[in-house]
């Protein structure tokens, strides 16, 4: 693979277009110097990386960004003339591309996964069945009066007045029985073990 990378590396004469008028380079701030390096070399290095990545624009841009970041971190060690920075940039870009290719080979390929929030959750149906079974068993442990109030109020959705009319008892009694039935139900559910 490295032979193909070396073959795709541009000849050094590609930098002839780079401005060599660095007479005032000693007066540049680090930001100005990096800006000038980027202006002079980002385009050619990106084209070089596009060849290395077989035309993958996004990957080439990521690799260019990493190359320029390394240039920024090593700015004081780079040659003062902007044109002489090119060999270093191409070498770093090549190494960054090789490292990225090795990293992609070292990890398993990424697989596109369907939006799992739209898929039914497998445990829900089973959990619902188990919960229903536990509630039915716990209901059998309640007194008939408490069970009748729970069924009217919670399962059929009746109001207190409707439950009282259907059961033939006062509304206050419905409220009282519902309160104690729920407490008894909680205790009964806690003691029921699934079969």
PDB file of C-alpha atoms in Angstrom:
ATOM      1  CA  UNK A   1       0.000   0.000   0.000  1.00  0.00           C
ATOM      2  CA  UNK A   2       2.846   2.425   0.783  1.00  0.00           C
ATOM      3  CA  UNK A   3       4.175   2.090  -2.783  1.00  0.00           C
ATOM      4  CA  UNK A   4       0.873   3.318  -4.168  1.00  0.00           C
ATOM      5  CA  UNK A   5       0.918   6.166  -1.649  1.00  0.00           C
ATOM      6  CA  UNK A   6       4.411   7.200  -2.629  1.00  0.00           C
ATOM      7  CA  UNK A   7       3.483   7.025  -6.305  1.00  0.00           C
ATOM      8  CA  UNK A   8       0.549   9.348  -5.715  1.00  0.00           C
ATOM      9  CA  UNK A   9       2.649  11.890  -3.827  1.00  0.00           C
ATOM     10  CA  UNK A  10       2.980  15.066  -5.910  1.00  0.00           C
ATOM     11  CA  UNK A  11       6.322  16.120  -7.250  1.00  0.00           C
ATOM     12  CA  UNK A  12       7.936  18.979  -5.397  1.00  0.00           C
ATOM     13  CA  UNK A  13       7.646  21.263  -8.451  1.00  0.00           C
ATOM     14  CA  UNK A  14       3.895  21.548  -7.678  1.00  0.00           C
ATOM     15  CA  UNK A  15       4.927  24.150  -5.132  1.00  0.00           C
ATOM     16  CA  UNK A  16       6.235  26.523  -7.784  1.00  0.00           C
ATOM     17  CA  UNK A  17       2.924  28.349  -7.597  1.00  0.00           C
ATOM     18  CA  UNK A  18       3.478  29.042  -3.903  1.00  0.00           C
ATOM     19  CA  UNK A  19       4.532  32.573  -3.237  1.00  0.00           C
ATOM     20  CA  UNK A  20       8.167  32.806  -2.205  1.00  0.00           C
ATOM     21  CA  UNK A  21       8.042  36.392  -1.036  1.00  0.00           C
ATOM     22  CA  UNK A  22       8.509  35.656   2.650  1.00  0.00           C
ATOM     23  CA  UNK A  23      10.675  38.699   3.269  1.00  0.00           C
ATOM     24  CA  UNK A  24       8.551  39.859   6.196  1.00  0.00           C
ATOM     25  CA  UNK A  25       7.911  36.355   7.614  1.00  0.00           C
ATOM     26  CA  UNK A  26       9.787  37.207  10.810  1.00  0.00           C
ATOM     27  CA  UNK A  27       7.126  39.812  11.611  1.00  0.00           C
ATOM     28  CA  UNK A  28       4.184  37.415  11.259  1.00  0.00           C
ATOM     29  CA  UNK A  29       2.202  36.280  14.258  1.00  0.00           C
ATOM     30  CA  UNK A  30       1.703  32.514  14.582  1.00  0.00           C
ATOM     31  CA  UNK A  31      -1.913  32.963  13.400  1.00  0.00           C
ATOM     32  CA  UNK A  32      -0.793  34.899  10.316  1.00  0.00           C
ATOM     33  CA  UNK A  33       1.898  32.350   9.520  1.00  0.00           C
ATOM     34  CA  UNK A  34      -0.553  29.446   9.825  1.00  0.00           C
ATOM     35  CA  UNK A  35      -3.081  31.315   7.685  1.00  0.00           C
ATOM     36  CA  UNK A  36      -0.462  31.771   4.972  1.00  0.00           C
ATOM     37  CA  UNK A  37       0.578  28.116   5.157  1.00  0.00           C
ATOM     38  CA  UNK A  38      -3.057  27.097   4.814  1.00  0.00           C
ATOM     39  CA  UNK A  39      -3.668  29.467   1.894  1.00  0.00           C
ATOM     40  CA  UNK A  40      -0.563  28.243   0.072  1.00  0.00           C
ATOM     41  CA  UNK A  41      -0.815  24.502   0.681  1.00  0.00           C
ATOM     42  CA  UNK A  42      -4.356  23.446   1.661  1.00  0.00           C
ATOM     43  CA  UNK A  43      -5.565  23.086  -1.945  1.00  0.00           C
ATOM     44  CA  UNK A  44      -2.638  20.955  -3.209  1.00  0.00           C
ATOM     45  CA  UNK A  45      -2.568  18.828  -0.037  1.00  0.00           C
ATOM     46  CA  UNK A  46      -6.339  18.259  -0.289  1.00  0.00           C
ATOM     47  CA  UNK A  47      -5.952  17.111  -3.909  1.00  0.00           C
ATOM     48  CA  UNK A  48      -3.154  14.780  -2.766  1.00  0.00           C
ATOM     49  CA  UNK A  49      -5.369  13.383  -0.012  1.00  0.00           C
ATOM     50  CA  UNK A  50      -8.273  12.977  -2.447  1.00  0.00           C
ATOM     51  CA  UNK A  51      -6.058  10.649  -4.498  1.00  0.00           C
ATOM     52  CA  UNK A  52      -5.016   8.737  -1.382  1.00  0.00           C
ATOM     53  CA  UNK A  53      -8.630   8.313  -0.244  1.00  0.00           C
ATOM     54  CA  UNK A  54      -9.807   7.294  -3.710  1.00  0.00           C
ATOM     55  CA  UNK A  55     -11.997  10.372  -4.051  1.00  0.00           C
ATOM     56  CA  UNK A  56     -13.644  10.330  -0.610  1.00  0.00           C
ATOM     57  CA  UNK A  57     -14.106  14.096  -0.159  1.00  0.00           C
ATOM     58  CA  UNK A  58     -15.229  13.948   3.476  1.00  0.00           C
ATOM     59  CA  UNK A  59     -12.362  11.727   4.546  1.00  0.00           C
ATOM     60  CA  UNK A  60      -9.840  13.811   2.601  1.00  0.00           C
ATOM     61  CA  UNK A  61     -11.089  16.982   4.300  1.00  0.00           C
ATOM     62  CA  UNK A  62     -10.853  15.308   7.729  1.00  0.00           C
ATOM     63  CA  UNK A  63      -7.291  14.231   6.968  1.00  0.00           C
ATOM     64  CA  UNK A  64      -6.402  17.738   5.738  1.00  0.00           C
ATOM     65  CA  UNK A  65      -7.765  19.166   8.965  1.00  0.00           C
ATOM     66  CA  UNK A  66      -5.633  16.749  10.995  1.00  0.00           C
ATOM     67  CA  UNK A  67      -2.582  17.629   8.868  1.00  0.00           C
ATOM     68  CA  UNK A  68      -3.094  21.356   9.418  1.00  0.00           C
ATOM     69  CA  UNK A  69      -3.651  20.788  13.126  1.00  0.00           C
ATOM     70  CA  UNK A  70      -0.299  19.023  13.325  1.00  0.00           C
ATOM     71  CA  UNK A  71       1.284  21.905  11.410  1.00  0.00           C
ATOM     72  CA  UNK A  72      -0.167  24.339  13.950  1.00  0.00           C
ATOM     73  CA  UNK A  73       1.199  22.257  16.841  1.00  0.00           C
ATOM     74  CA  UNK A  74       4.658  22.160  15.234  1.00  0.00           C
ATOM     75  CA  UNK A  75       4.682  25.696  13.819  1.00  0.00           C
ATOM     76  CA  UNK A  76       7.896  26.740  15.589  1.00  0.00           C
ATOM     77  CA  UNK A  77       9.745  23.721  14.111  1.00  0.00           C
ATOM     78  CA  UNK A  78       8.685  24.324  10.498  1.00  0.00           C
ATOM     79  CA  UNK A  79      10.941  26.121   8.016  1.00  0.00           C
ATOM     80  CA  UNK A  80      10.419  29.888   8.034  1.00  0.00           C
ATOM     81  CA  UNK A  81       9.763  30.027   4.273  1.00  0.00           C
ATOM     82  CA  UNK A  82       6.181  29.066   3.419  1.00  0.00           C
ATOM     83  CA  UNK A  83       7.232  27.231   0.240  1.00  0.00           C
ATOM     84  CA  UNK A  84       9.616  24.979   2.189  1.00  0.00           C
ATOM     85  CA  UNK A  85       6.794  23.742   4.459  1.00  0.00           C
ATOM     86  CA  UNK A  86       5.283  21.676   1.620  1.00  0.00           C
ATOM     87  CA  UNK A  87       7.473  18.541   1.954  1.00  0.00           C
ATOM     88  CA  UNK A  88       6.685  18.369   5.659  1.00  0.00           C
ATOM     89  CA  UNK A  89       2.947  18.781   5.005  1.00  0.00           C
ATOM     90  CA  UNK A  90       2.885  16.067   2.339  1.00  0.00           C
ATOM     91  CA  UNK A  91       4.771  13.676   4.609  1.00  0.00           C
ATOM     92  CA  UNK A  92       2.390  14.351   7.497  1.00  0.00           C
ATOM     93  CA  UNK A  93      -0.653  14.057   5.207  1.00  0.00           C
ATOM     94  CA  UNK A  94       0.619  10.721   3.904  1.00  0.00           C
ATOM     95  CA  UNK A  95       1.219   9.430   7.451  1.00  0.00           C
ATOM     96  CA  UNK A  96      -2.196  10.632   8.604  1.00  0.00           C
ATOM     97  CA  UNK A  97      -3.818   8.853   5.650  1.00  0.00           C
ATOM     98  CA  UNK A  98      -1.924   5.632   6.411  1.00  0.00           C
ATOM     99  CA  UNK A  99      -2.905   5.816  10.091  1.00  0.00           C
ATOM    100  CA  UNK A 100      -6.567   6.372   9.158  1.00  0.00           C
ATOM    101  CA  UNK A 101      -6.512   3.417   6.743  1.00  0.00           C
ATOM    102  CA  UNK A 102      -4.960   1.177   9.405  1.00  0.00           C
ATOM    103  CA  UNK A 103      -7.514   2.299  11.976  1.00  0.00           C
ATOM    104  CA  UNK A 104     -10.382   1.485   9.586  1.00  0.00           C
ATOM    105  CA  UNK A 105      -8.947  -1.982   8.955  1.00  0.00           C
ATOM    106  CA  UNK A 106      -8.398  -2.604  12.676  1.00  0.00           C
ATOM    107  CA  UNK A 107     -12.001  -2.005  13.697  1.00  0.00           C
ATOM    108  CA  UNK A 108     -15.017  -3.884  12.398  1.00  0.00           C
ATOM    109  CA  UNK A 109     -16.880  -2.234   9.543  1.00  0.00           C
ATOM    110  CA  UNK A 110     -19.693   0.065  10.518  1.00  0.00           C
ATOM    111  CA  UNK A 111     -23.137  -1.315   9.859  1.00  0.00           C
ATOM    112  CA  UNK A 112     -26.151   0.856   9.270  1.00  0.00           C
ATOM    113  CA  UNK A 113     -28.823  -0.045  11.783  1.00  0.00           C
ATOM    114  CA  UNK A 114     -32.513   0.575  11.331  1.00  0.00           C
ATOM    115  CA  UNK A 115     -34.171   3.002  13.702  1.00  0.00           C
ATOM    116  CA  UNK A 116     -34.791   0.650  16.613  1.00  0.00           C
ATOM    117  CA  UNK A 117     -37.206   3.042  18.289  1.00  0.00           C
ATOM    118  CA  UNK A 118     -39.778   2.000  15.671  1.00  0.00           C
ATOM    119  CA  UNK A 119     -39.273  -1.722  16.250  1.00  0.00           C
ATOM    120  CA  UNK A 120     -41.446  -3.492  18.819  1.00  0.00           C
ATOM    121  CA  UNK A 121     -39.595  -4.376  21.959  1.00  0.00           C
ATOM    122  CA  UNK A 122     -39.604  -8.148  22.402  1.00  0.00           C
ATOM    123  CA  UNK A 123     -40.043  -8.142  26.181  1.00  0.00           C
ATOM    124  CA  UNK A 124     -43.126  -5.914  26.211  1.00  0.00           C
ATOM    125  CA  UNK A 125     -45.658  -8.587  25.194  1.00  0.00           C
ATOM    126  CA  UNK A 126     -44.262 -11.123  27.629  1.00  0.00           C
ATOM    127  CA  UNK A 127     -44.057  -8.569  30.427  1.00  0.00           C
ATOM    128  CA  UNK A 128     -47.683  -7.606  29.780  1.00  0.00           C
ATOM    129  CA  UNK A 129     -48.802 -11.233  29.947  1.00  0.00           C
ATOM    130  CA  UNK A 130     -46.895 -11.844  33.167  1.00  0.00           C
ATOM    131  CA  UNK A 131     -48.215  -8.638  34.736  1.00  0.00           C
ATOM    132  CA  UNK A 132     -51.787  -9.535  33.744  1.00  0.00           C
ATOM    133  CA  UNK A 133     -51.409 -12.996  35.240  1.00  0.00           C
ATOM    134  CA  UNK A 134     -50.052 -11.562  38.513  1.00  0.00           C
ATOM    135  CA  UNK A 135     -52.901  -9.023  38.733  1.00  0.00           C
ATOM    136  CA  UNK A 136     -55.516 -11.731  38.114  1.00  0.00           C
ATOM    137  CA  UNK A 137     -54.003 -13.908  40.849  1.00  0.00           C
ATOM    138  CA  UNK A 138     -53.835 -10.955  43.252  1.00  0.00           C
ATOM    139  CA  UNK A 139     -57.492 -10.091  42.528  1.00  0.00           C
ATOM    140  CA  UNK A 140     -58.542 -13.555  43.706  1.00  0.00           C
ATOM    141  CA  UNK A 141     -57.002 -12.804  47.124  1.00  0.00           C
ATOM    142  CA  UNK A 142     -59.195  -9.726  47.665  1.00  0.00           C
ATOM    143  CA  UNK A 143     -62.612  -9.790  49.280  1.00  0.00           C
ATOM    144  CA  UNK A 144     -65.520  -9.837  46.797  1.00  0.00           C
ATOM    145  CA  UNK A 145     -66.498  -6.274  47.820  1.00  0.00           C
ATOM    146  CA  UNK A 146     -63.027  -4.857  47.230  1.00  0.00           C
ATOM    147  CA  UNK A 147     -62.635  -6.791  43.971  1.00  0.00           C
ATOM    148  CA  UNK A 148     -65.984  -5.481  42.646  1.00  0.00           C
ATOM    149  CA  UNK A 149     -65.021  -1.848  43.382  1.00  0.00           C
ATOM    150  CA  UNK A 150     -61.584  -2.230  41.693  1.00  0.00           C
ATOM    151  CA  UNK A 151     -63.122  -3.799  38.615  1.00  0.00           C
ATOM    152  CA  UNK A 152     -65.702  -1.007  38.317  1.00  0.00           C
ATOM    153  CA  UNK A 153     -63.372   1.921  38.973  1.00  0.00           C
ATOM    154  CA  UNK A 154     -60.053   0.810  37.473  1.00  0.00           C
ATOM    155  CA  UNK A 155     -60.884  -1.776  34.823  1.00  0.00           C
ATOM    156  CA  UNK A 156     -64.174  -0.424  33.513  1.00  0.00           C
ATOM    157  CA  UNK A 157     -63.217   3.223  34.121  1.00  0.00           C
ATOM    158  CA  UNK A 158     -66.451   4.073  35.966  1.00  0.00           C
ATOM    159  CA  UNK A 159     -66.720   7.245  37.992  1.00  0.00           C
ATOM    160  CA  UNK A 160     -67.445   6.990  41.705  1.00  0.00           C
ATOM    161  CA  UNK A 161     -71.129   7.814  41.086  1.00  0.00           C
ATOM    162  CA  UNK A 162     -71.414   5.220  38.294  1.00  0.00           C
ATOM    163  CA  UNK A 163     -69.704   2.534  40.379  1.00  0.00           C
ATOM    164  CA  UNK A 164     -72.000   3.343  43.333  1.00  0.00           C
ATOM    165  CA  UNK A 165     -75.087   3.062  41.109  1.00  0.00           C
ATOM    166  CA  UNK A 166     -73.972  -0.243  39.576  1.00  0.00           C
ATOM    167  CA  UNK A 167     -72.958  -1.797  42.901  1.00  0.00           C
ATOM    168  CA  UNK A 168     -75.911  -0.368  44.835  1.00  0.00           C
ATOM    169  CA  UNK A 169     -73.762   1.245  47.549  1.00  0.00           C
ATOM    170  CA  UNK A 170     -73.129   4.873  48.588  1.00  0.00           C
ATOM    171  CA  UNK A 171     -70.362   6.873  46.847  1.00  0.00           C
ATOM    172  CA  UNK A 172     -68.441   7.254  50.121  1.00  0.00           C
ATOM    173  CA  UNK A 173     -68.362   3.481  50.448  1.00  0.00           C
ATOM    174  CA  UNK A 174     -67.007   3.167  46.889  1.00  0.00           C
ATOM    175  CA  UNK A 175     -64.200   5.608  47.733  1.00  0.00           C
ATOM    176  CA  UNK A 176     -63.367   3.848  50.973  1.00  0.00           C
ATOM    177  CA  UNK A 177     -63.412   0.353  49.429  1.00  0.00           C
ATOM    178  CA  UNK A 178     -61.320   1.559  46.462  1.00  0.00           C
ATOM    179  CA  UNK A 179     -58.695   2.980  48.835  1.00  0.00           C
ATOM    180  CA  UNK A 180     -58.444  -0.196  50.912  1.00  0.00           C
ATOM    181  CA  UNK A 181     -58.700  -2.423  47.851  1.00  0.00           C
ATOM    182  CA  UNK A 182     -55.682  -0.708  46.259  1.00  0.00           C
ATOM    183  CA  UNK A 183     -53.684  -1.168  49.482  1.00  0.00           C
ATOM    184  CA  UNK A 184     -54.694  -4.826  49.643  1.00  0.00           C
ATOM    185  CA  UNK A 185     -53.906  -5.245  45.964  1.00  0.00           C
ATOM    186  CA  UNK A 186     -50.375  -3.851  46.423  1.00  0.00           C
ATOM    187  CA  UNK A 187     -49.783  -6.291  49.243  1.00  0.00           C
ATOM    188  CA  UNK A 188     -51.257  -9.155  47.217  1.00  0.00           C
ATOM    189  CA  UNK A 189     -49.183  -8.350  44.110  1.00  0.00           C
ATOM    190  CA  UNK A 190     -46.048  -8.278  46.226  1.00  0.00           C
ATOM    191  CA  UNK A 191     -46.785 -11.750  47.591  1.00  0.00           C
ATOM    192  CA  UNK A 192     -47.752 -13.366  44.257  1.00  0.00           C
ATOM    193  CA  UNK A 193     -45.010 -15.349  42.589  1.00  0.00           C
ATOM    194  CA  UNK A 194     -45.294 -16.075  38.876  1.00  0.00           C
ATOM    195  CA  UNK A 195     -45.899 -19.723  38.108  1.00  0.00           C
TER     196      UNK A 195
END
